[in-house]
Tab-separated table of C-alpha atoms in Angstrom:
chain	number	residue	atom	x	y	z
A	4	MET	CA	-14.305	42.179	-35.954
A	5	SER	CA	-16.127	39.347	-37.668
A	6	SER	CA	-16.645	36.113	-35.761
A	7	HIS	CA	-16.630	34.144	-39.016
A	8	MET	CA	-12.865	34.031	-39.194
A	9	VAL	CA	-10.077	31.530	-38.858
A	10	VAL	CA	-7.582	32.935	-36.341
A	11	VAL	CA	-4.068	31.554	-35.980
A	12	GLY	CA	-1.555	32.437	-33.272
A	13	ILE	CA	1.937	33.272	-34.556
A	14	ASP	CA	4.988	33.305	-32.291
A	15	GLY	CA	7.681	32.670	-34.903
A	16	SER	CA	8.149	28.997	-34.013
A	17	PRO	CA	8.123	26.293	-36.714
A	18	GLN	CA	4.884	24.865	-35.329
A	19	SER	CA	3.144	28.246	-35.510
A	20	MET	CA	4.300	28.622	-39.123
A	21	ALA	CA	2.794	25.207	-39.890
A	22	ALA	CA	-0.380	26.243	-38.059
A	23	ALA	CA	-0.594	29.303	-40.325
A	24	ASP	CA	-0.368	27.047	-43.398
A	25	TRP	CA	-3.145	24.789	-42.105
A	26	ALA	CA	-5.316	27.741	-41.100
A	27	ALA	CA	-4.919	29.368	-44.522
A	28	LEU	CA	-6.018	26.203	-46.314
A	29	GLU	CA	-8.976	25.858	-43.948
A	30	ALA	CA	-9.964	29.500	-44.470
A	31	ARG	CA	-9.909	29.110	-48.245
A	32	ARG	CA	-11.726	25.777	-48.070
A	33	THR	CA	-14.562	27.238	-45.993
A	34	GLY	CA	-14.665	30.695	-47.558
A	35	ARG	CA	-13.636	32.563	-44.395
A	36	PRO	CA	-11.088	35.337	-43.860
A	37	LEU	CA	-7.824	34.531	-42.084
A	38	ARG	CA	-6.319	36.533	-39.236
A	39	LEU	CA	-2.684	36.144	-38.195
A	40	VAL	CA	-2.320	37.151	-34.543
A	41	HIS	CA	0.964	37.845	-32.810
A	42	ALA	CA	0.649	38.506	-29.082
A	43	TRP	CA	3.552	38.998	-26.739
A	44	HIS	CA	3.829	39.721	-23.056
A	45	PRO	CA	6.681	42.068	-22.101
A	46	LEU	CA	9.087	40.144	-19.901
A	47	ALA	CA	10.512	41.457	-16.644
A	48	THR	CA	13.988	41.133	-18.169
A	49	ASP	CA	13.096	43.378	-21.113
A	50	ALA	CA	13.695	46.492	-19.010
A	51	ASP	CA	17.223	45.308	-18.199
A	52	TYR	CA	17.954	43.988	-21.681
A	53	PRO	CA	16.060	46.242	-24.132
A	54	LEU	CA	18.256	45.280	-27.083
A	55	HIS	CA	17.438	41.600	-26.518
A	56	ALA	CA	13.700	42.398	-26.429
A	57	GLU	CA	13.970	44.512	-29.582
A	58	SER	CA	15.861	41.748	-31.363
A	59	ARG	CA	13.266	39.149	-30.367
A	60	HIS	CA	10.356	41.282	-31.582
A	61	ARG	CA	12.163	42.079	-34.846
A	62	TRP	CA	12.711	38.368	-35.463
A	63	VAL	CA	9.021	37.564	-34.899
A	64	GLU	CA	7.970	40.532	-37.060
A	65	ASN	CA	10.141	39.248	-39.899
A	66	ARG	CA	8.606	35.795	-39.579
A	67	LEU	CA	5.111	37.276	-39.485
A	68	SER	CA	5.727	39.356	-42.603
A	69	ALA	CA	7.240	36.370	-44.379
A	70	VAL	CA	4.301	34.043	-43.665
A	71	HIS	CA	1.841	36.774	-44.663
A	72	GLN	CA	3.581	37.260	-47.995
A	73	THR	CA	3.944	33.530	-48.629
A	74	LEU	CA	0.270	32.813	-47.969
A	75	ALA	CA	-0.877	35.759	-50.069
A	76	GLU	CA	1.185	34.485	-53.016
A	77	ARG	CA	0.224	30.836	-52.558
A	78	LEU	CA	-3.501	31.475	-52.044
A	79	PRO	CA	-4.458	34.522	-54.124
A	80	GLY	CA	-7.861	35.916	-53.250
A	81	LEU	CA	-7.697	34.829	-49.617
A	82	ARG	CA	-8.432	37.741	-47.305
A	83	ILE	CA	-5.652	37.948	-44.728
A	84	GLU	CA	-5.473	40.280	-41.734
A	85	VAL	CA	-2.549	40.777	-39.366
A	86	GLU	CA	-2.996	41.728	-35.716
A	87	ARG	CA	-0.235	42.611	-33.250
A	88	VAL	CA	-1.066	42.940	-29.548
A	89	ALA	CA	1.270	43.608	-26.617
A	90	GLU	CA	-0.622	41.458	-24.124
A	91	ALA	CA	-0.474	37.934	-22.764
A	92	PRO	CA	-1.103	35.440	-25.616
A	93	VAL	CA	-3.780	33.451	-23.748
A	94	LYS	CA	-5.754	36.591	-22.957
A	95	VAL	CA	-5.547	37.804	-26.553
A	96	LEU	CA	-6.546	34.475	-28.092
A	97	LEU	CA	-9.490	34.025	-25.736
A	98	ALA	CA	-10.749	37.494	-26.669
A	99	GLU	CA	-10.644	36.843	-30.407
A	100	GLU	CA	-14.015	36.828	-32.165
A	101	ALA	CA	-13.256	33.745	-34.238
A	102	GLU	CA	-15.112	30.728	-35.515
A	103	LEU	CA	-11.959	28.630	-35.294
A	104	LEU	CA	-8.660	29.052	-33.434
A	105	VAL	CA	-5.494	27.408	-34.780
A	106	LEU	CA	-2.290	26.992	-32.764
A	107	GLY	CA	1.018	25.250	-33.195
A	108	SER	CA	1.747	22.019	-31.316
A	109	ARG	CA	5.046	20.597	-30.101
A	110	GLY	CA	3.462	17.189	-29.457
A	111	LEU	CA	5.419	14.100	-30.450
A	112	SER	CA	4.179	10.907	-32.058
A	113	GLY	CA	4.324	7.654	-30.132
A	114	MET	CA	3.375	7.223	-26.492
A	115	SER	CA	6.197	9.293	-24.993
A	116	GLY	CA	7.147	12.924	-25.467
A	117	HIS	CA	7.391	16.288	-23.778
A	118	LEU	CA	4.641	18.562	-22.576
A	119	LEU	CA	2.421	20.580	-24.874
A	120	GLY	CA	2.761	24.366	-24.677
A	121	SER	CA	1.024	26.021	-21.738
A	122	VAL	CA	-0.632	28.578	-24.038
A	123	SER	CA	-2.342	25.859	-26.057
A	124	LEU	CA	-3.578	23.990	-22.991
A	125	SER	CA	-4.823	27.161	-21.321
A	126	VAL	CA	-6.742	28.251	-24.416
A	127	ILE	CA	-8.306	24.827	-24.940
A	128	ALA	CA	-9.355	24.602	-21.289
A	129	ARG	CA	-11.140	27.967	-21.356
A	130	THR	CA	-12.436	28.745	-24.821
A	131	ALA	CA	-15.904	27.890	-26.111
A	132	ARG	CA	-14.572	27.777	-29.690
A	133	PRO	CA	-13.007	24.854	-31.552
A	134	VAL	CA	-9.202	24.830	-31.420
A	135	VAL	CA	-6.967	23.007	-33.902
A	136	LEU	CA	-3.424	22.028	-32.915
A	137	VAL	CA	-0.933	21.614	-35.790
A	138	ARG	CA	2.531	20.065	-35.619
A	139	ALA	CA	5.614	21.602	-37.195
A	140	ASP	CA	5.867	18.873	-39.846
A	141	PHE	CA	2.522	19.732	-41.466
A	142	ASP	CA	3.051	20.330	-45.208
A	143	GLY	CA	0.977	23.324	-46.266
A	144	ARG	CA	2.023	23.086	-49.898
A	145	ALA	CA	-0.454	20.306	-50.645
A	146	GLU	CA	-4.178	20.079	-50.003
A	147	ASP	CA	-5.019	17.897	-47.026
A	148	SER	CA	-7.552	15.283	-48.141
A	149	GLY	CA	-6.841	12.522	-45.631
A	150	THR	CA	-9.610	10.800	-43.717
A	151	VAL	CA	-11.223	12.723	-40.869
A	152	VAL	CA	-11.291	10.699	-37.645
A	153	LEU	CA	-13.749	11.461	-34.845
A	154	GLY	CA	-13.270	10.078	-31.351
A	155	LEU	CA	-16.705	9.606	-29.796
A	156	ASP	CA	-17.443	8.559	-26.212
A	157	LEU	CA	-21.016	7.268	-26.345
A	158	ARG	CA	-21.476	7.952	-22.628
A	159	HIS	CA	-20.357	11.596	-22.606
A	160	TYR	CA	-20.770	13.484	-25.852
A	161	GLY	CA	-22.402	16.510	-27.412
A	162	ASN	CA	-23.449	17.269	-30.958
A	163	ALA	CA	-20.843	19.965	-31.587
A	164	PRO	CA	-17.836	17.636	-32.150
A	165	ILE	CA	-19.923	15.332	-34.354
A	166	ASP	CA	-21.161	18.196	-36.499
A	167	PHE	CA	-17.633	19.618	-36.740
A	168	ALA	CA	-16.264	16.279	-37.961
A	169	PHE	CA	-19.009	15.776	-40.550
A	170	ARG	CA	-18.586	19.323	-41.856
A	171	ALA	CA	-14.817	18.882	-42.027
A	172	ALA	CA	-15.168	15.666	-44.043
A	173	ALA	CA	-17.764	17.254	-46.347
A	174	ALA	CA	-15.584	20.326	-46.975
A	175	ARG	CA	-12.593	18.116	-47.820
A	176	GLY	CA	-14.565	15.666	-49.928
A	177	THR	CA	-13.160	12.814	-47.875
A	178	SER	CA	-14.468	9.999	-45.686
A	179	LEU	CA	-15.160	10.061	-41.959
A	180	LEU	CA	-14.115	7.371	-39.490
A	181	VAL	CA	-15.957	7.504	-36.163
A	182	VAL	CA	-14.175	5.604	-33.401
A	183	HIS	CA	-15.636	4.590	-30.047
A	184	ALA	CA	-13.481	2.738	-27.529
A	185	TRP	CA	-14.833	0.805	-24.575
A	186	ASN	CA	-13.024	-0.886	-21.728
A	187	PRO	CA	-14.151	-4.445	-20.879
A	188	GLN	CA	-12.490	-4.157	-17.474
A	189	LEU	CA	-14.951	-1.433	-16.497
A	190	VAL	CA	-17.776	-3.869	-17.223
A	191	TYR	CA	-16.318	-6.957	-15.571
A	192	GLY	CA	-14.362	-5.273	-12.808
A	193	TYR	CA	-10.586	-5.207	-12.683
A	194	ALA	CA	-10.405	-8.297	-10.485
A	195	SER	CA	-12.276	-10.478	-12.965
A	196	ALA	CA	-10.185	-12.786	-15.130
A	197	PRO	CA	-10.300	-14.352	-17.569
A	198	LEU	CA	-12.920	-12.363	-19.498
A	199	ASP	CA	-15.900	-14.311	-20.808
A	200	GLU	CA	-15.636	-14.372	-24.609
A	201	GLU	CA	-19.342	-14.804	-25.249
A	202	LEU	CA	-20.327	-11.943	-22.982
A	203	THR	CA	-17.563	-9.769	-24.430
A	204	ALA	CA	-18.901	-10.358	-27.934
A	205	GLU	CA	-22.407	-9.524	-26.764
A	206	LEU	CA	-21.240	-6.270	-25.196
A	207	GLN	CA	-19.239	-5.428	-28.320
A	208	GLU	CA	-22.386	-5.824	-30.423
A	209	ARG	CA	-24.308	-3.618	-27.992
A	210	GLU	CA	-21.698	-0.865	-28.341
A	211	GLU	CA	-21.819	-1.171	-32.131
A	212	ARG	CA	-25.615	-0.838	-32.140
A	213	SER	CA	-25.378	2.243	-29.953
A	214	LEU	CA	-22.865	3.857	-32.292
A	215	THR	CA	-25.018	3.063	-35.317
A	216	GLY	CA	-27.988	4.667	-33.594
A	217	VAL	CA	-26.089	7.844	-32.753
A	218	LEU	CA	-24.723	8.227	-36.278
A	219	GLY	CA	-28.038	7.574	-38.063
A	220	PRO	CA	-29.378	11.160	-38.008
A	221	TRP	CA	-25.973	12.542	-38.984
A	222	ARG	CA	-25.711	10.246	-41.986
A	223	ALA	CA	-29.079	11.629	-43.102
A	224	LYS	CA	-27.938	15.234	-42.591
A	225	TYR	CA	-24.668	14.701	-44.487
A	226	PRO	CA	-25.497	12.075	-47.144
A	227	GLU	CA	-22.438	13.097	-49.177
A	228	VAL	CA	-20.061	11.913	-46.440
A	229	ALA	CA	-18.983	8.273	-46.472
A	230	VAL	CA	-19.017	7.227	-42.814
A	231	THR	CA	-17.462	4.206	-41.146
A	232	GLY	CA	-18.109	3.406	-37.502
A	233	ARG	CA	-15.542	1.476	-35.512
A	234	VAL	CA	-15.913	0.108	-31.983
A	235	ALA	CA	-12.744	-1.133	-30.319
A	236	ALA	CA	-12.082	-2.596	-26.892
A	237	GLY	CA	-9.142	-0.966	-25.161
A	238	SER	CA	-7.672	2.305	-23.998
A	239	ALA	CA	-9.484	5.170	-25.717
A	240	GLY	CA	-6.348	7.270	-26.085
A	241	ARG	CA	-4.305	4.522	-27.682
A	242	VAL	CA	-7.186	3.431	-29.933
A	243	LEU	CA	-7.633	6.995	-31.220
A	244	ILE	CA	-3.923	7.600	-31.803
A	245	GLU	CA	-3.654	4.371	-33.787
A	246	ALA	CA	-6.829	5.120	-35.770
A	247	ALA	CA	-5.526	8.579	-36.665
A	248	GLY	CA	-2.330	7.243	-38.209
A	249	GLY	CA	-2.245	8.719	-41.716
A	250	ALA	CA	-5.441	10.733	-41.126
A	251	GLY	CA	-5.864	14.323	-42.245
A	252	LEU	CA	-7.590	15.472	-39.066
A	253	LEU	CA	-8.494	13.995	-35.687
A	254	VAL	CA	-11.539	15.487	-33.929
A	255	THR	CA	-12.145	15.078	-30.223
A	256	GLY	CA	-14.541	16.710	-27.781
A	257	HIS	CA	-13.908	18.728	-24.647
A	258	GLN	CA	-16.728	19.147	-22.156
A	259	LEU	CA	-16.748	22.778	-21.074
A	260	ASP	CA	-18.955	23.270	-18.037
A	261	HIS	CA	-18.640	27.052	-17.779
A	262	PRO	CA	-17.518	28.912	-20.945
A	263	GLY	CA	-14.856	31.455	-20.096
A	264	HIS	CA	-13.608	29.479	-17.093
A	265	SER	CA	-11.044	26.718	-17.012
A	266	SER	CA	-12.360	23.174	-17.361
A	267	ARG	CA	-10.287	20.074	-16.851
A	268	ILE	CA	-9.026	18.586	-20.096
A	269	GLY	CA	-9.867	14.877	-20.092
A	270	HIS	CA	-7.007	12.390	-20.121
A	271	VAL	CA	-8.007	11.043	-23.539
A	272	THR	CA	-7.995	14.494	-25.153
A	273	HIS	CA	-4.805	15.345	-23.303
A	274	GLY	CA	-3.173	12.188	-24.616
A	275	VAL	CA	-4.068	12.697	-28.277
A	276	LEU	CA	-2.959	16.333	-28.110
A	277	HIS	CA	0.477	15.193	-27.036
A	278	HIS	CA	0.905	12.171	-29.274
A	279	ALA	CA	-1.300	12.264	-32.401
A	280	ALA	CA	0.718	12.839	-35.568
A	281	CYS	CA	-2.007	14.651	-37.526
A	282	PRO	CA	-3.688	17.993	-36.737
A	283	VAL	CA	-6.108	17.650	-33.812
A	284	ALA	CA	-9.347	19.613	-33.461
A	285	VAL	CA	-10.660	19.983	-29.912
A	286	VAL	CA	-14.332	20.942	-30.028
A	287	PRO	CA	-15.979	22.101	-26.792
A	288	HIS	CA	-19.442	20.870	-25.932
A	289	ASP	CA	-21.797	20.855	-22.974
A	290	GLY	CA	-22.134	17.081	-22.733
A	291	GLU	CA	-25.751	17.117	-23.880
A	292	PRO	CA	-26.619	15.625	-27.311
A	293	ASP	CA	-29.447	18.146	-27.730
A	294	GLY	CA	-30.170	19.214	-31.308
A	295	ASP	CA	-31.605	22.570	-30.278
A	296	ARG	CA	-28.565	23.352	-28.189
A	297	ASP	CA	-25.758	22.307	-30.526
A	298	GLY	CA	-27.434	22.880	-33.848
A	299	GLY	CA	-27.435	19.257	-35.010
A	300	PRO	CA	-29.931	16.418	-35.130
A	301	ALA	CA	-30.894	14.828	-31.867
A	302	ALA	CA	-29.098	11.524	-31.461
């Protein structure tokens, strides 16, 4: 199986159907094949209720066939494969030789909502590949040309998420907004009040200079991408969610210490996965902005 594929998990839910739409557009945009993967784990109750299990599988099969046919008609020329595996979804998705994994998301907009699916979180925590989460309300009938937003922590970052965001903006022919949030309370200490305005402005300028320095080599590598850097004081999660309002894609990093083993998903990434309205790409990295390691220019 080729690793240069876009793989999308299909479970018959509305969000997985939307994920298939997004994945198909991404596959065509980047010239890659698309694989639709349906994995199911036989339940303990299936032995007692075989007709229920058969009905459930038939329903998913019908949905899988329908999305396959719809995508083939909508995007002629796109190579589409279908894979069915009777194993646990997380295990199957982690074993896929893919360049990009796409999954459905039940996340809600705003700052309250219910938990993201356990499959999505488990895959993101363990895979060394980028994963895109797509909500059920994504409209796959129109090309997505909205701004790409990258959340960048200047203290803990790798090149992989930056390169992913620049390539995504270049492929879409759209602009890139790079957002870095910093917390003045971490500088002053939580007991300090009120905050000194002059010192705050000085620190803000320092953060802006740092961001400009990091982005310089990437601007040179992708001169066709119009880039805007934004430094905001406040909660990183809230700043990113607000910046991604109306965006086509939000990109965030996930530091993966040991590929193949679970790594803790940071609270910022966890927050945007639950609450961002647009598709979210989580790109794993090793926390080292090393050009030789991640394939991009040294920052």
